[in-house]
Short mmCIF file of C-alpha atoms and ligand atoms in Angstrom, two decimals:
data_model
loop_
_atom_site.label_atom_id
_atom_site.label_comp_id
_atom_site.label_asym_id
_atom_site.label_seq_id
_atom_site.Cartn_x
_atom_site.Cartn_y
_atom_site.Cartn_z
CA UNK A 27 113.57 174.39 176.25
CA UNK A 28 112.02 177.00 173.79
CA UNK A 29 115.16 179.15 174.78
CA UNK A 30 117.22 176.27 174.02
CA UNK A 31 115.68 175.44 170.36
CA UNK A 32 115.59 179.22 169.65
CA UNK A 33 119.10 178.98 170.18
CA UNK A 34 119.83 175.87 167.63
CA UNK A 35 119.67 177.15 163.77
CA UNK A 36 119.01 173.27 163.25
CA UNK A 37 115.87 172.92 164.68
CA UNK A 38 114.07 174.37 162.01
CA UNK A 39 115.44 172.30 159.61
CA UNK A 40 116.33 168.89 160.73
CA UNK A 41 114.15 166.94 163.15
CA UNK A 42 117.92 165.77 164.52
CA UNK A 43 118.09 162.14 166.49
CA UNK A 44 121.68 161.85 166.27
CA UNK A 45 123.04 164.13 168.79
CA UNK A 46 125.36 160.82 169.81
CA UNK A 47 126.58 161.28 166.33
CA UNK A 48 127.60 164.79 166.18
CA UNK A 49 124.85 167.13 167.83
CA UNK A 50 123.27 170.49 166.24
CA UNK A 51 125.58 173.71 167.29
CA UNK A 52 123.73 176.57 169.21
CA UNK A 53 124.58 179.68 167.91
CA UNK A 54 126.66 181.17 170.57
CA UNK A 55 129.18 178.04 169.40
CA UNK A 56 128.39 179.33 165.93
CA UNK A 57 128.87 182.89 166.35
CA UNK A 58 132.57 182.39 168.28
CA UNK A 59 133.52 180.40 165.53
CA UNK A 60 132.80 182.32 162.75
CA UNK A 61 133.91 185.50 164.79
CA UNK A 62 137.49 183.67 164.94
CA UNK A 63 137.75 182.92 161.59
CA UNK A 64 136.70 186.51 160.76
CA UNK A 65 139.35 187.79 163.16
CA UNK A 66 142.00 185.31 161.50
CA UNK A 67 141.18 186.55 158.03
CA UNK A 68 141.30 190.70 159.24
CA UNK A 69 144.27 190.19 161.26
CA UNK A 70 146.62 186.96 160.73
CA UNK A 71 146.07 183.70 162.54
CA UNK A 72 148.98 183.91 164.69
CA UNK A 73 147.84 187.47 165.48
CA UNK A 74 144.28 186.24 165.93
CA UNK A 75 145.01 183.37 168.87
CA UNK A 76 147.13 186.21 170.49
CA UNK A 77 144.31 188.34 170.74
CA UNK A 78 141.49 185.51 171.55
CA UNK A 79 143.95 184.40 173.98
CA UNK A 80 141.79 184.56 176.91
CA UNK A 81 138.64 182.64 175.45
CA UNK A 82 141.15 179.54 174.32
CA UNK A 83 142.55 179.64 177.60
CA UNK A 84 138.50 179.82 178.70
CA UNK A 85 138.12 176.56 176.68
CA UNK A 86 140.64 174.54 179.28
CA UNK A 87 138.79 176.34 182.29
CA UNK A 88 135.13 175.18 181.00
CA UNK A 89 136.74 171.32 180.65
CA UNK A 90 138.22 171.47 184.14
CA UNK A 91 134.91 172.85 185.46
CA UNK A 92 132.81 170.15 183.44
CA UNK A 93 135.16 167.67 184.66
CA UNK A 94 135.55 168.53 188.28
CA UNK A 95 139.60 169.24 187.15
CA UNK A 96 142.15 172.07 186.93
CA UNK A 97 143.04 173.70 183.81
CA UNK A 98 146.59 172.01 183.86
CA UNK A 99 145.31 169.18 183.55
CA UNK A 100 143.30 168.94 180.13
CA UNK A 101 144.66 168.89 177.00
CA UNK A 102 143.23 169.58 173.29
CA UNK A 103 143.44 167.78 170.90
CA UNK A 104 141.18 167.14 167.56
CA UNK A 105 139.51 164.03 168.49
CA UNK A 106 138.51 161.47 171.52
CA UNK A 107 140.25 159.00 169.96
CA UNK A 108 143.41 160.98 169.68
CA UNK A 109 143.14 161.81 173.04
CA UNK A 110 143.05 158.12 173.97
CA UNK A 111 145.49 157.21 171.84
CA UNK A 112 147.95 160.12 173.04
CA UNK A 113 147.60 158.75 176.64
CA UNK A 114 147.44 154.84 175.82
CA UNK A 115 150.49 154.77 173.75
CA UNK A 116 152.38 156.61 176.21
CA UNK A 117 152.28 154.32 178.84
CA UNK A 118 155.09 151.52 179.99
CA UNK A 119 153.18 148.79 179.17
CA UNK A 120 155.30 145.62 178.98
CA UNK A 121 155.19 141.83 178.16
CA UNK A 122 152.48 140.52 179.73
CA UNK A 123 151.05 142.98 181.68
CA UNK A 124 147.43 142.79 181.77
CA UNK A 125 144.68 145.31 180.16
CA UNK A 126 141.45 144.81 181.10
CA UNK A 127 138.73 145.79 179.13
CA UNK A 128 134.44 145.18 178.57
CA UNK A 129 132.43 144.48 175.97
CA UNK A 130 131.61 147.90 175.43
CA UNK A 131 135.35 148.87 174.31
CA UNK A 132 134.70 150.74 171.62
CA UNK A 133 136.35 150.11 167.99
CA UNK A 134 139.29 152.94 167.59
CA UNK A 135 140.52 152.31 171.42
CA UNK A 136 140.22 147.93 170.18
CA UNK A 137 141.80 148.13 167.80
CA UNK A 138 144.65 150.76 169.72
CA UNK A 139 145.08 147.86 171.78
CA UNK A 140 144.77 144.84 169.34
CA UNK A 141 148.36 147.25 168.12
CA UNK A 142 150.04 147.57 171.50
CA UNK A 143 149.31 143.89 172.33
CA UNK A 144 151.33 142.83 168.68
CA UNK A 145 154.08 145.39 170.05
CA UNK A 146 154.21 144.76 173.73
CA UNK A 147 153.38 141.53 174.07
CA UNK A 148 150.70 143.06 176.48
CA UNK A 149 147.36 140.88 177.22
CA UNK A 150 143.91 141.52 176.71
CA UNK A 151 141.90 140.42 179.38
CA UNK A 152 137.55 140.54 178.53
CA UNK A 153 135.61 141.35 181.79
CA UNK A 154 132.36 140.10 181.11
CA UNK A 155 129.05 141.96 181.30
CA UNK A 156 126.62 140.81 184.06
CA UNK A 157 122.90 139.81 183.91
CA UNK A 158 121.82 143.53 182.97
CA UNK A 159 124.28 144.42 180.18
CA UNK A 160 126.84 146.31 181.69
CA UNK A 161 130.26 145.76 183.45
CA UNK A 162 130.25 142.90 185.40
CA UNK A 163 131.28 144.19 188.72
CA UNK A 164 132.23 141.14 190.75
CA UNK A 165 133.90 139.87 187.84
CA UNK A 166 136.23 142.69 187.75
CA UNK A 167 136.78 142.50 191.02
CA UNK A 168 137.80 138.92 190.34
CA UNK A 169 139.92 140.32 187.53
CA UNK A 170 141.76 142.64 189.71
CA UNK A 171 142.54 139.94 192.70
CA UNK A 172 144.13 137.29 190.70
CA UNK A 173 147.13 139.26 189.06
CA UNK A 174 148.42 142.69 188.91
CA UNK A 175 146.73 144.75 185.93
CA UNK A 176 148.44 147.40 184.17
CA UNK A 177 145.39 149.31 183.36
CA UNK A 178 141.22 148.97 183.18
CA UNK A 179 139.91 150.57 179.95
CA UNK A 180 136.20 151.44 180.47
CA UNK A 181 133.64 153.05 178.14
CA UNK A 182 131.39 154.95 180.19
CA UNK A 183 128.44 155.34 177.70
CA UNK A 184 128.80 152.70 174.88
CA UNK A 185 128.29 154.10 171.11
CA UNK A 186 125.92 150.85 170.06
CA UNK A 187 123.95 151.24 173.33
CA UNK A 188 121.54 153.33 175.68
CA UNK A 189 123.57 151.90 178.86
CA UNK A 190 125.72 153.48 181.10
CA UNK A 191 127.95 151.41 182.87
CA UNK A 192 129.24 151.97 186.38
CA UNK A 193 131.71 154.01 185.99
CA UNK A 194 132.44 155.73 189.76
CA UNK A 195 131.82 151.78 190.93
CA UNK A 196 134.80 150.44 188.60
CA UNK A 197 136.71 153.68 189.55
CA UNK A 198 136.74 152.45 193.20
CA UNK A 199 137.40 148.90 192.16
CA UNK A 200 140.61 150.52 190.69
CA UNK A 201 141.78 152.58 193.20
CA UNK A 202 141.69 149.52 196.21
CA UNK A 203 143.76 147.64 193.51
CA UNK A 204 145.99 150.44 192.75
CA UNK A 205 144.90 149.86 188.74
CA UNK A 206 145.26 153.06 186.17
CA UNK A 207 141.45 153.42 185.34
CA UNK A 208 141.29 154.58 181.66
CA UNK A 209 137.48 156.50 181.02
CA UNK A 210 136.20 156.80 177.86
CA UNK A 211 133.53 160.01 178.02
CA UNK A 212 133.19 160.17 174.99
CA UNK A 213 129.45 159.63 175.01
CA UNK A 214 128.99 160.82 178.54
CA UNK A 215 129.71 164.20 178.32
CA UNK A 216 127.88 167.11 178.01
CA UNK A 217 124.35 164.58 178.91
CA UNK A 218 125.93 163.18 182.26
CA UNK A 219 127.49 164.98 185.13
CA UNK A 220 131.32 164.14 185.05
CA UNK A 221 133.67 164.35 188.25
CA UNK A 222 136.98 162.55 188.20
CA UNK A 223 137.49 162.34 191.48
CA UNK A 224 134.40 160.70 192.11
CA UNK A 225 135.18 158.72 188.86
CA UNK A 226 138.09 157.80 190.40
CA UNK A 227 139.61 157.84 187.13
CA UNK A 228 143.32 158.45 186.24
CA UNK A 229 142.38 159.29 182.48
CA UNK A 230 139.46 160.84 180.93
CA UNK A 231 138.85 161.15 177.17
CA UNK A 232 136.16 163.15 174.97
CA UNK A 233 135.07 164.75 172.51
CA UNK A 234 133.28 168.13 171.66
CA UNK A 235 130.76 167.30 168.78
CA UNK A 236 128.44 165.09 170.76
CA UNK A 237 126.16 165.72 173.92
CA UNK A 238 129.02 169.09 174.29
CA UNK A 239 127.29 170.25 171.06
CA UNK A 240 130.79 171.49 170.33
CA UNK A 241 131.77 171.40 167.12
CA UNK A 242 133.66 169.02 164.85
CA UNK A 243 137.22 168.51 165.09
CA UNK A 244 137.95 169.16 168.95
CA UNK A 245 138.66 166.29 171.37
CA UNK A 246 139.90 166.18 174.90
CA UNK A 247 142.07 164.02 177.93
CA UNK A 248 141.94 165.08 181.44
CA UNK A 249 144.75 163.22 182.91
CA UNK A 250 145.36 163.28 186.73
CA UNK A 251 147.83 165.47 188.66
CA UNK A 252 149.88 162.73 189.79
CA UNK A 253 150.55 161.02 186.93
CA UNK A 254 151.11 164.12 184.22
CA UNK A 255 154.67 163.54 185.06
CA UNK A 256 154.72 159.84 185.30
CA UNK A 257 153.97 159.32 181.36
CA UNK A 258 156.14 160.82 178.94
CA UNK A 259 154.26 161.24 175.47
CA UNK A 260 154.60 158.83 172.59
CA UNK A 261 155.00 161.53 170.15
CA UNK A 262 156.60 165.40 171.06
CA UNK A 263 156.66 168.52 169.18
CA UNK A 264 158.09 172.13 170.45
CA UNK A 265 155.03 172.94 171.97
CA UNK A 266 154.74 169.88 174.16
CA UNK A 267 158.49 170.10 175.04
CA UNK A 268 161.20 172.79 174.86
CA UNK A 269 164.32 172.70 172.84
CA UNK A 270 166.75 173.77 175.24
CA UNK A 271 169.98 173.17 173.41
CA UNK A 272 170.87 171.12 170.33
CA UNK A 273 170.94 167.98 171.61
CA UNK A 274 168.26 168.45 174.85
CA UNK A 275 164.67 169.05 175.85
CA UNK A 276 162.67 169.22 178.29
CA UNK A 277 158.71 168.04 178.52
CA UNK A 278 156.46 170.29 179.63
CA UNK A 279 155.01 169.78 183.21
CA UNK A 280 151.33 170.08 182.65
CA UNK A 281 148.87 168.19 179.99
CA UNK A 282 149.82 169.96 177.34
CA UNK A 283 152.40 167.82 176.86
CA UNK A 284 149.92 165.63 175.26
CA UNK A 285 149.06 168.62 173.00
CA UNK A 286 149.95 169.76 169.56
CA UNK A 287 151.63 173.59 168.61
CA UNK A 288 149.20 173.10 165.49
CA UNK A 289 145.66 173.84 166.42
CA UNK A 290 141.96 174.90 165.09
CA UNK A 291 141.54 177.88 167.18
CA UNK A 292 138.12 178.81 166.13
CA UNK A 293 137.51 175.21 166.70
CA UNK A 294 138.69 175.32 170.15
CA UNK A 295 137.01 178.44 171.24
CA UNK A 296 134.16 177.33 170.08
CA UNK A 297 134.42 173.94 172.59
CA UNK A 298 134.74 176.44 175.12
CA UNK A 299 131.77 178.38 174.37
CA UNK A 300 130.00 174.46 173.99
CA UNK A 301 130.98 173.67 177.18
CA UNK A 302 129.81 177.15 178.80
CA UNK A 303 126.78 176.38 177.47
CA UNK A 304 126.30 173.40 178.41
CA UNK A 305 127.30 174.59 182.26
CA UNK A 306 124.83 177.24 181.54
CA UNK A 307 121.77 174.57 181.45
CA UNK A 308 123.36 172.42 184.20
CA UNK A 309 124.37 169.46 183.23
CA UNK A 310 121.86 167.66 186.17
CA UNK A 311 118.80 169.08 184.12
CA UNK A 312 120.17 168.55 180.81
CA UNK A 313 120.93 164.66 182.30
CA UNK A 314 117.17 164.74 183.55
CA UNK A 315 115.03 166.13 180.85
CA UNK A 316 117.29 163.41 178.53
CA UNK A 317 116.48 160.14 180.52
CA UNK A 318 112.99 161.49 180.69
CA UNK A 319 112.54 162.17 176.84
CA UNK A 320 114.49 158.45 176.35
CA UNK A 321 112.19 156.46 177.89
CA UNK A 322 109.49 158.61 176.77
CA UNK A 323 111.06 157.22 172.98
CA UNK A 324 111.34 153.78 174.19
CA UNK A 325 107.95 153.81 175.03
CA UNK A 326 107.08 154.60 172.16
CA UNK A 327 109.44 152.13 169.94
CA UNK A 328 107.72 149.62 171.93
CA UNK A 329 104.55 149.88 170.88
CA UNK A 330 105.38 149.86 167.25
CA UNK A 331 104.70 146.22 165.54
CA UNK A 332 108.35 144.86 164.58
CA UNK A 333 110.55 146.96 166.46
CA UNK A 334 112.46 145.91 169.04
CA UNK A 335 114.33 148.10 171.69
CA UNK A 336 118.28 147.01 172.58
CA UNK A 337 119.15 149.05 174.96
CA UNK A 338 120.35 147.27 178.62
CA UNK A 339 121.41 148.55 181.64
CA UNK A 340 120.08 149.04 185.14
CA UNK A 341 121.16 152.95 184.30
CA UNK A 342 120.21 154.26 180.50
CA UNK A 343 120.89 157.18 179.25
CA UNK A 344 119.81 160.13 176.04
CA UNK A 345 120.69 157.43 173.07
CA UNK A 346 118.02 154.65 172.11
CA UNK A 347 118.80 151.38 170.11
CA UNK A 348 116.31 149.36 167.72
CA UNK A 349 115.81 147.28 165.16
CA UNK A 350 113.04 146.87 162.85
CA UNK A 351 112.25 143.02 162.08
CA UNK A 352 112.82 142.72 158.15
CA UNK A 353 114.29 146.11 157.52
CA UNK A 354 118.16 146.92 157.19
CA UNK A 355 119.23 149.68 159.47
CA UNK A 356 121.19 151.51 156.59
CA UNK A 357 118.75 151.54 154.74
CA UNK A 358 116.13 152.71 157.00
CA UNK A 359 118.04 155.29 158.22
CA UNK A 360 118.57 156.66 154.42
CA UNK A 361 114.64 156.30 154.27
CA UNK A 362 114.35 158.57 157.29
CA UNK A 363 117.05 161.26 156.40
CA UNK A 364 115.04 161.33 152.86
CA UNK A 365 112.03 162.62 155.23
CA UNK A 366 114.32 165.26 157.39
CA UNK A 367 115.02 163.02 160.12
CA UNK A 368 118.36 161.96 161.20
CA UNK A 369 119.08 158.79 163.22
CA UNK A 370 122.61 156.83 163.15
CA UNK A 371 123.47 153.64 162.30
CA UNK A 372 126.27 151.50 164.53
CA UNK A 373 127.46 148.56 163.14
CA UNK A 374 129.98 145.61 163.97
CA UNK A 375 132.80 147.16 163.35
CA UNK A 376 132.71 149.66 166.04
CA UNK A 377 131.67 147.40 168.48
CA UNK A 378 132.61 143.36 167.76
CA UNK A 379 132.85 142.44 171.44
CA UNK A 380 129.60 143.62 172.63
CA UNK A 381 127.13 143.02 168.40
CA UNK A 382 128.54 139.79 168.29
CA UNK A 383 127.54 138.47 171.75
CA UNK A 384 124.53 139.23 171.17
CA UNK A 385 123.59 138.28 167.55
CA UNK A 386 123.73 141.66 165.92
CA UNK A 387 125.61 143.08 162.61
CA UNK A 388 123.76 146.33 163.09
CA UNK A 389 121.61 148.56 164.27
CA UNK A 390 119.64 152.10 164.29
CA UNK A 391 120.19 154.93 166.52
CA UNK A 392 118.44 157.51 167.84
CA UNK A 393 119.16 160.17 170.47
CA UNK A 394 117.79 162.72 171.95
CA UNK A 395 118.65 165.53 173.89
CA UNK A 396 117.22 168.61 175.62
CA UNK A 397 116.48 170.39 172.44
CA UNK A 398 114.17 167.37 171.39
CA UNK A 399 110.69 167.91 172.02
CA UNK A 400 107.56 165.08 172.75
CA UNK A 401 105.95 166.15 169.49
CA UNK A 402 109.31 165.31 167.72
CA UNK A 403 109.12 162.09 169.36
CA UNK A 404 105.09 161.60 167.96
CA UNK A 405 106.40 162.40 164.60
CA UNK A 406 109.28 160.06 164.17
CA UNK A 407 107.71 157.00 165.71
CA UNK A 408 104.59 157.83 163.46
CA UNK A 409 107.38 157.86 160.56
CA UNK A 410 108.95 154.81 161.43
CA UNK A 411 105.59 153.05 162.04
CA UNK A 412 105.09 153.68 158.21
CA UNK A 413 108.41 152.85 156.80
CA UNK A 414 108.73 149.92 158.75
CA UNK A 415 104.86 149.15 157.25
CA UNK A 416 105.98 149.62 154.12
CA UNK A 417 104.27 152.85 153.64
CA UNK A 418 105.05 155.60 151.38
CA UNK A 419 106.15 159.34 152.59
CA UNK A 420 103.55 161.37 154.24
CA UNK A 421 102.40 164.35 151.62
C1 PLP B 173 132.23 155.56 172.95
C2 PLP B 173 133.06 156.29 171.94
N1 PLP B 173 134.37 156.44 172.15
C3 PLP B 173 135.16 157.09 171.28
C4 PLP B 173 134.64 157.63 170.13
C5 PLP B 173 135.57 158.29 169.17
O1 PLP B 173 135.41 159.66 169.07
P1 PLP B 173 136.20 160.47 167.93
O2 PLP B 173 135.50 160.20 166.66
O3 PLP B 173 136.14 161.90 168.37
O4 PLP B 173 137.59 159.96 167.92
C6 PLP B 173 133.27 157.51 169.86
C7 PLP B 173 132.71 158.07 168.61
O5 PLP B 173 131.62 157.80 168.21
C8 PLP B 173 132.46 156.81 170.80
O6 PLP B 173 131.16 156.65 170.57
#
């Protein structure tokens, strides 16, 4: 863990909680990237991704490894959410057909939906959580039994939330019923290990800028072997299909038909090195030092007069949720980034179906990960048991 602060420029500045946010970049991520954009301003861009062909190519290989996939089948693309979106819209969805989704659905891929529903005609169906805050099982199963769904939309790790919901158990709910299972990994990868086969998911989306310590910018869809050819892209360009005569083209047979020509290759190379790196830990250790320094947070959250920990699950994960009785979150978190500590704030807007069930507008969070250390953790509850005392800054 020394090796892996030594290796993160931001540790000396920033005591960081907000690695579900966008985490701090080690400096192997750094050094590709800058090294790109060096190369790019010596040589030519075009002449640049020529030559640093083999470490963007490196970037699909460390996804497919991360993932349990093959190269072919992960694209790039600049965000999670585009990744969703580049699947979602592409698929037949009709009149009627049903989507099922849970209250953790998360606010871009909602409000994707909310859209295809006005176009399609397409319902939403809400699976309901059970008694511990995460996916109702049996009640998808339900779901699943009385008509045919066209899809199950799932967010893995929740963005307003420490739980992680069952993903590999809804994945084999799916595949009985023959359902597309849509992943969201977004919050998943890089602190949890990620197969798709025992996912059992048909679609995976992520990002780089989170638990991949990746940086900004890069996002990612793993979409599986047998149905790269079944969905045809909502949107083309010449790098996702050929023109093969004026009037004709043809798609391209692999994911990156869900790709753009465009791209930030310094931004892409340096996912790759992310990943890598993240490989490098192993992402079993990096899930087990995270769930221990967690609850190690939660422990301590607990004990402090006026907080109050939201997290639920039978399963939690690196991110922590409170709130502080009598304090506003946005404002406590600009009281906290005026001391050098960074926490995030999630309100309603990014997750109405699962804030408003339970009474909440907003609320602070803060997550760890392996670079985090237990003194950290003394510090920033001792900080927080002083703002939320009404104390002034510490000399
Ligand atoms: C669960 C979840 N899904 C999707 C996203 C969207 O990611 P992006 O901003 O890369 O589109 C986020 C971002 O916070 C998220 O937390």
């Amino acid at each position: 863990m020394d090796r892996a602060r030594a290796l993160t420029p931001g540790c000396d500045e920033v005591l960081h909680l907000n690695h579900a946010g966008a985490s701090l970049l080690p400096q192997p991520v750094l050094d590709a990237m800058i090294g790109h954009l060096q190369l790019e301003a010596r040589t030519g861009g075009y002449e640049a991704a020529e030559d640093a062909a083999p470490a963007l190519q490196r970037t699909y290989g460390a996804l497919a490894e991360l993932l349990g996939a093959a190269p072919d089948q992960i694209a790039l693309l600049d965000s999670a959410s585009r990744a969703w979106d580049m699947a979602v819209y592409s698929l037949p969805i009709e009149p009627r057909d049903r989507v099922l989704i849970g209250r953790a659905e998360y606010g871009s891929n909602a409000i994707s939906l909310l859209q295809l529903q006005r176009r399609t005609g397409c319902q939403l169906v809400l699976v309901e959580d059970d008694e511990h805050g995460q996916l109702d099982l049996e009640a998808l199963e339900r779901a699943l039994t009385v008509d045919e769904a066209a899809l199950v939309s799932l967010v893995h790790v929740p963005t307003q939330s420490g739980l992680v919901n069952p993903a590999a158990e809804v994945g084999r709910l799916c595949r009985e019923a023959g359902v597309l299972f849509v992943l969201d990994a977004c919050q998943s990868a890089g602190q949890l290990p990620l197969d798709v086969t025992e996912l059992g998911c048909g679609i995976l989306t992520g990002n780089g800028r989170k638990f991949l310590r990746g940086p900004r910018g890069t996002g990612f869809l793993y979409v599986h072997p047998e149905l790269i050819g079944r969905i045809e892209p909502a949107m083309l360009d010449l790098h996702a299909a050929r023109w093969t005569s004026p009037d004709e083209y043809e798609i391209r047979e692999d994911a990156g038909r869900f790709e753009m020509w465009e791209r930030d290759a310094a931004a892409q190379i340096g996912l790759g090195v992310a990943v890598d790196h993240a490989l490098g830990w192993g992402i079993d250790a990096i899930a087990e030092r995270n769930t221990a320094l967690a609850s190690g947070l939660r422990a301590r959250l607990a004990e402090i007069p006026g907080v109050t920990v939201r997290d639920r699950g039978e399963q939690l994960c690196a991110i922590t949720t409170f709130t502080v009785d009598g304090m506003d979150p946005e404002d406590l978190r600009t009281r906290l980034r005026a001391e050098g500590t960074n926490v995030s704030v999630t309100t309603l807007d990014s997750a109405q179906l699962d804030l408003s069930n339970r009474g909440l507008e907003s609320l602070v969070r803060a997550s760890v990960h392996y670079v985090t250390t237990d003194d950290e953790l003394d510090r920033f509850a001792d900080q927080l048991r002083r703002l939320s005392s009404g104390g002034a800054p510490a000399s």
